[in-house]
Tab-separated table of C-alpha atoms in Angstrom:
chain	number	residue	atom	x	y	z
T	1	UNK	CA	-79.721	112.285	-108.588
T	2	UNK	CA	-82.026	115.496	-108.743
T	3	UNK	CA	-83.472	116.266	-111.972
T	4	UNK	CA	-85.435	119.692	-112.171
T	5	UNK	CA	-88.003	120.110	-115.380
T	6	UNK	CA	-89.104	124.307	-116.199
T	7	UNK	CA	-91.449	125.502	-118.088
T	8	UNK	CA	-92.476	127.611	-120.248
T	9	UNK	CA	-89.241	127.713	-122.012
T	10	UNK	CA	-90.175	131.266	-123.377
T	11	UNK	CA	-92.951	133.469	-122.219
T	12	UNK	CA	-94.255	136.266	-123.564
T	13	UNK	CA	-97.058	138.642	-121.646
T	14	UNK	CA	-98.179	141.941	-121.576
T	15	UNK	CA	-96.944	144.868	-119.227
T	16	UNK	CA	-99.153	144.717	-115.971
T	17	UNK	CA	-100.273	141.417	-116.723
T	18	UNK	CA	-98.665	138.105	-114.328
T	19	UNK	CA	-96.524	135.835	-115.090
T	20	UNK	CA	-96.128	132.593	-113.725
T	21	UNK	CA	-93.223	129.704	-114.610
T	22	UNK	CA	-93.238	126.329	-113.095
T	23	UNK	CA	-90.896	123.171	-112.077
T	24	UNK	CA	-91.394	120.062	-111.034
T	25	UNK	CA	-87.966	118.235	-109.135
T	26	UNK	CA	-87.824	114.699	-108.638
T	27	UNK	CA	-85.630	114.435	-105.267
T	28	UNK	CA	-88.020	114.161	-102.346
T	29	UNK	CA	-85.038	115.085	-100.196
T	30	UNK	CA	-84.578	118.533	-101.689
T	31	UNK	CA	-85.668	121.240	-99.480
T	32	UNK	CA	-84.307	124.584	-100.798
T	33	UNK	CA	-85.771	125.978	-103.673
T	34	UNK	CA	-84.461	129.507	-105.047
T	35	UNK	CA	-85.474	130.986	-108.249
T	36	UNK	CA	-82.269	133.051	-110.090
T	37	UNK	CA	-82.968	136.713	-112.553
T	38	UNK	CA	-80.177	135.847	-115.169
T	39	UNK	CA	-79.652	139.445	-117.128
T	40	UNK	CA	-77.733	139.193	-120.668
T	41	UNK	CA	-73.887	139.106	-120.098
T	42	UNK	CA	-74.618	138.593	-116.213
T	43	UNK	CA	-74.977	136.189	-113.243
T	44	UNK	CA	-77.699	134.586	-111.694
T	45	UNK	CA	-79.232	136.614	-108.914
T	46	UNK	CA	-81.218	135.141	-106.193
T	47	UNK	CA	-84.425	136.490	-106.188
T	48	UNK	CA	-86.635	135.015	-104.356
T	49	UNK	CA	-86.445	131.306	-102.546
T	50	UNK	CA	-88.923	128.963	-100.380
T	51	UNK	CA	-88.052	126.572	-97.811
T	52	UNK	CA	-89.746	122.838	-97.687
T	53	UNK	CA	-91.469	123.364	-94.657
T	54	UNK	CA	-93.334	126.208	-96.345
T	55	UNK	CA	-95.931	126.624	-98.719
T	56	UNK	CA	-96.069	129.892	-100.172
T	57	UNK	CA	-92.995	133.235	-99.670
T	58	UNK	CA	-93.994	136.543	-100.943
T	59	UNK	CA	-92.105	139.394	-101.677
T	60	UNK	CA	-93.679	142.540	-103.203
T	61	UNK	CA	-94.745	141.357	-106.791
T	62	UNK	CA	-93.158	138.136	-106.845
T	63	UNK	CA	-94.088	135.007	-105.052
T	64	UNK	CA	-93.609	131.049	-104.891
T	65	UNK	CA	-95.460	128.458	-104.343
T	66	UNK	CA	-94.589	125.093	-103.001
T	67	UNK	CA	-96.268	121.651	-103.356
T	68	UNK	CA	-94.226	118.962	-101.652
T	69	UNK	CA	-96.548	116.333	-102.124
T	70	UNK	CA	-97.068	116.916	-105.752
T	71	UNK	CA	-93.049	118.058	-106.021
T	72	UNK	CA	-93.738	120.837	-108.207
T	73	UNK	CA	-92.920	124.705	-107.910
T	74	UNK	CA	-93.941	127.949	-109.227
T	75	UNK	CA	-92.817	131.538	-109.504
T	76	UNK	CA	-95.749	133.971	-109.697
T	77	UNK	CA	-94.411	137.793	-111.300
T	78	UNK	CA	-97.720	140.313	-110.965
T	79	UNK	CA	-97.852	143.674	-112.570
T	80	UNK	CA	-95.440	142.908	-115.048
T	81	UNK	CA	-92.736	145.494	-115.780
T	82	UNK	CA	-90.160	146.136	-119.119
T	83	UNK	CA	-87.268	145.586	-116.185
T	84	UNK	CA	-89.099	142.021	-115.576
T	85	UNK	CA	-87.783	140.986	-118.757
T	86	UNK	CA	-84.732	138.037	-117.890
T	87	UNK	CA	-83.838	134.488	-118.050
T	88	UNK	CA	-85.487	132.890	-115.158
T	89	UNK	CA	-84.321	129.794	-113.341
T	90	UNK	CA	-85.294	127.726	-110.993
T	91	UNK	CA	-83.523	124.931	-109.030
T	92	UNK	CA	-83.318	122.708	-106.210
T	93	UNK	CA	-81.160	121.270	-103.485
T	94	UNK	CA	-80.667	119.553	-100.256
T	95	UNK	CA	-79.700	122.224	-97.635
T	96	UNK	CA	-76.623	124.069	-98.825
T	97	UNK	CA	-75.426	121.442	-101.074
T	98	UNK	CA	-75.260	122.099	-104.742
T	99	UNK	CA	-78.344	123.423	-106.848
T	100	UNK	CA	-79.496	121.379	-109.860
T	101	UNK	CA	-80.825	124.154	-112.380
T	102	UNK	CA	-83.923	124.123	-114.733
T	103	UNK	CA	-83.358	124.492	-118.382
T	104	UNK	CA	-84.443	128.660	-117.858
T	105	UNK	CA	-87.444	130.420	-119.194
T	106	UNK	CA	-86.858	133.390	-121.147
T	107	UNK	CA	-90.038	136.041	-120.289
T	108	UNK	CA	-90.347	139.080	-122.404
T	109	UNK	CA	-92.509	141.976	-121.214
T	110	UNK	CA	-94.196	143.345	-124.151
T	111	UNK	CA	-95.000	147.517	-123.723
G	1	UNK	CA	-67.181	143.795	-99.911
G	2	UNK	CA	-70.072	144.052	-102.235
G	3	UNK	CA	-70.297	140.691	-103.729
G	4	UNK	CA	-68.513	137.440	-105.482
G	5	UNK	CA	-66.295	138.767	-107.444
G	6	UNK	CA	-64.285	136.635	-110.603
G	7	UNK	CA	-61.665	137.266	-112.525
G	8	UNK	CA	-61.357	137.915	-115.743
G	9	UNK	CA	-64.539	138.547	-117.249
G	10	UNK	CA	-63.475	137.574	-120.850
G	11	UNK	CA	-60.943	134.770	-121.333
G	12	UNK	CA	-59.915	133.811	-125.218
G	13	UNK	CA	-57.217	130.804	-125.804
G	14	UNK	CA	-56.182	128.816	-128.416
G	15	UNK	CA	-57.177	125.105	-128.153
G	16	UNK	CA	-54.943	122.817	-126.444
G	17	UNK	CA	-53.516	126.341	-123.930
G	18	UNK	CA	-54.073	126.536	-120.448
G	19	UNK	CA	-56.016	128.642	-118.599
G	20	UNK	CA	-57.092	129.557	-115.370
G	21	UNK	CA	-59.808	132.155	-113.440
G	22	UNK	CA	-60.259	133.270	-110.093
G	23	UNK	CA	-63.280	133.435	-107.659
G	24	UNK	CA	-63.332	136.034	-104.432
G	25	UNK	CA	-66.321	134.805	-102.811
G	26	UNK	CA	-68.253	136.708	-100.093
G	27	UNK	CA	-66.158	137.426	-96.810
G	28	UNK	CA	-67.033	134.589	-94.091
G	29	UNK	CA	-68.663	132.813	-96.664
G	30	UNK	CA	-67.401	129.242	-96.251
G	31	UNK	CA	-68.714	127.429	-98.931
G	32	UNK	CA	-67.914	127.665	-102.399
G	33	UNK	CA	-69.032	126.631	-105.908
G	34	UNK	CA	-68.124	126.066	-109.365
G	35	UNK	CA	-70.660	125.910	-112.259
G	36	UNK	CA	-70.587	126.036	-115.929
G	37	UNK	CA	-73.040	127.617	-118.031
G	38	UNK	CA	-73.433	126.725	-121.760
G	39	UNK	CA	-75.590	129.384	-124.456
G	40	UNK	CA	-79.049	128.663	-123.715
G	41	UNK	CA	-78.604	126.186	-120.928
G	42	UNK	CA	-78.811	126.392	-116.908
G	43	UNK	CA	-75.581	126.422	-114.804
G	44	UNK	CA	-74.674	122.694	-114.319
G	45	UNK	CA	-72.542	122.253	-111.052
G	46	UNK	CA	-68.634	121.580	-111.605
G	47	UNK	CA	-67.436	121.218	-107.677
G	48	UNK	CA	-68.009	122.975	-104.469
G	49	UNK	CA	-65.504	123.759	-101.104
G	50	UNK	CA	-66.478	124.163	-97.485
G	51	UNK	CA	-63.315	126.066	-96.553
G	52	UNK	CA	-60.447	124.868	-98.036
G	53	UNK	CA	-61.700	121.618	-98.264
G	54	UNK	CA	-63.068	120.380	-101.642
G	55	UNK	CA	-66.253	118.081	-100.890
G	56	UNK	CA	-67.792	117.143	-104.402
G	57	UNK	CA	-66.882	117.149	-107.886
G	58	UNK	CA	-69.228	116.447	-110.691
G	59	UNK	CA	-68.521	113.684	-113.412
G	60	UNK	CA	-68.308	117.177	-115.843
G	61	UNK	CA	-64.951	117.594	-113.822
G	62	UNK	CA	-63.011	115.722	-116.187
G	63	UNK	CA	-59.450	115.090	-115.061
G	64	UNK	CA	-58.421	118.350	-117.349
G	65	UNK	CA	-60.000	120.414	-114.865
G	66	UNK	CA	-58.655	121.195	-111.358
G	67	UNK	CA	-60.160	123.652	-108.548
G	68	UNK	CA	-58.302	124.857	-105.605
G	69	UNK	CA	-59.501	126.816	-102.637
G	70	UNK	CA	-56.300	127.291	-100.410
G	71	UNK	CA	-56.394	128.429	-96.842
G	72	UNK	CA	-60.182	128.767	-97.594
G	73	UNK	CA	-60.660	132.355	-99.066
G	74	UNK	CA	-60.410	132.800	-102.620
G	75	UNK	CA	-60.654	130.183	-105.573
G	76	UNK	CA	-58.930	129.162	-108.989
G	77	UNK	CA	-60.067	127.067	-111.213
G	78	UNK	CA	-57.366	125.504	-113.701
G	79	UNK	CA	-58.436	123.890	-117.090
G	80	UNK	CA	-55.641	122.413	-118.820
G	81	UNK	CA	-55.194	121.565	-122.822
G	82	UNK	CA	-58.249	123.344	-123.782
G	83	UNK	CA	-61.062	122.089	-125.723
G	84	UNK	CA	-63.241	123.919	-128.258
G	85	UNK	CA	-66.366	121.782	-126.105
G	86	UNK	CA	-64.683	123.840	-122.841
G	87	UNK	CA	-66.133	127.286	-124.234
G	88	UNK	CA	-68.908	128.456	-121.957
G	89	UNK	CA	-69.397	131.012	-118.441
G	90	UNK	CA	-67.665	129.642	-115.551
G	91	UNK	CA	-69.718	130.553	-112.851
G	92	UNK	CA	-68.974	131.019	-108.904
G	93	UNK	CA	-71.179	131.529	-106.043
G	94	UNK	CA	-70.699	131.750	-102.535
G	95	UNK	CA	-73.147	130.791	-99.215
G	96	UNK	CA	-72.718	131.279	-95.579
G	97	UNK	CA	-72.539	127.237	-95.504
G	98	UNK	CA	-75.214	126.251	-92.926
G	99	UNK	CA	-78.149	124.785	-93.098
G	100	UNK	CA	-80.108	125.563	-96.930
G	101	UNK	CA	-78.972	128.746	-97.236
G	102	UNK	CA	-78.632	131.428	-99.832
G	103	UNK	CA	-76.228	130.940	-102.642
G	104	UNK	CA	-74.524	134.129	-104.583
G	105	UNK	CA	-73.447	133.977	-107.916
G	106	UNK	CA	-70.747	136.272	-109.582
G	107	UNK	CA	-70.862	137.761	-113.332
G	108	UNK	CA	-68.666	134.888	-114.647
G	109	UNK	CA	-65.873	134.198	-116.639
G	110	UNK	CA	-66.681	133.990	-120.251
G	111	UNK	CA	-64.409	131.398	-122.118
G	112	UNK	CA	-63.942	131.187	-125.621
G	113	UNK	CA	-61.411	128.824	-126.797
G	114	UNK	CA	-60.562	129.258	-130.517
């Protein structure tokens, strides 16, 4: 089955710096990969996703990347903000079939 | 109808009681999902419905747990004689169902069992 590797587990950067947290997946059949903002106490919302038969989405200061070849997949966070500050996942699936989760990363914006 | 909604937020049973929690997912949202979430850990997938039919359960389903989706709108999922190893955030999410599409996750139901 699909495994999905994340890292940094924590990550710690400056406000107004970037931010970026990878994953690698191990499925070459996946093809849906959404990255989840996981607030203390909350749920996992969907912030930003990427389709296999794309490289790169952006929206506003966030963006993904997408190497098929390589299977790996990164979330890029520019001019870090305090409200930036989450548990961020990342995951993997074959069309709308269940997600297999990273382990998290836990980013702290630092004033 | 502003999101997946789950019911109740806090749940706290003595071991070996019963318990169950409800999921309203997103109207005409036909597929459903179960996960469980564990301090520290990413949601690991429990089962998942396409209507009212339930398509998958993960080996983590053990035969303590039961989900039910009937007539295809809202969801319960039972967990019978519970464990201290059960405590952790039951998680639901909702998707339109076709194709990879996006999946919508609900604030959880926080179990503790004592």
């Amino acid at each position: 089955g699909e495994n999905v590797e994340q890292h940094p587990s924590t990550l710690s950067v400056q406000e107004g710096d970037s931010a970026v947290i990878k994953c690698t997946y191990s499925d070459s059949a996946s093809n849906y990969f959404p990255w989840y903002k996981q607030e203390l106490g909350k749920g996992p919302q969907l912030i930003i996703d990427i389709r296999s038969n794309v490289g790169e989405k952006k929206d506003q200061r966030i963006a993904v990347t997408l190497n098929k070849t390589a299977k790996h997949f990164s979330l890029h966070i520019t001019e870090t903000q305090p409200e930036d500050s989450a548990v961020y996942f990342c995951a993997a699936s074959q069309g709308a079939q269940k997600l297999v989760f990273g382990q998290g990363t836990r980013l702290t914006i630092n004033p | 109808d502003t999101g997946v909604s789950q019911n109740p937020r806090h749940k706290i049973t003595k071991r070996g009681q019963n318990v169950t929690f409800r999921c309203d997912p997103i109207s005409e949202h036909n597929r459903l999902y179960w996960y469980r979430q564990t301090l520290g850990q990413g949601p690991e997938f429990l089962t998942y419905f396409q209507n009212e039919a339930q398509l998958e359960k993960s080996r983590l389903l053990s035969d303590r747990f039961s989900a039910e989706r009937p007539k295809g709108s809202f969801s319960t999922l039972e967990i019978q004689r519970t464990e201290q190893g059960d405590s952790a955030m039951y998680l639901c999410a909702s998707s339109i169902g076709q194709g990879a599409t996006e999946a919508f996750f609900g604030q959880g139901t926080r179990l503790t069992v004592v």
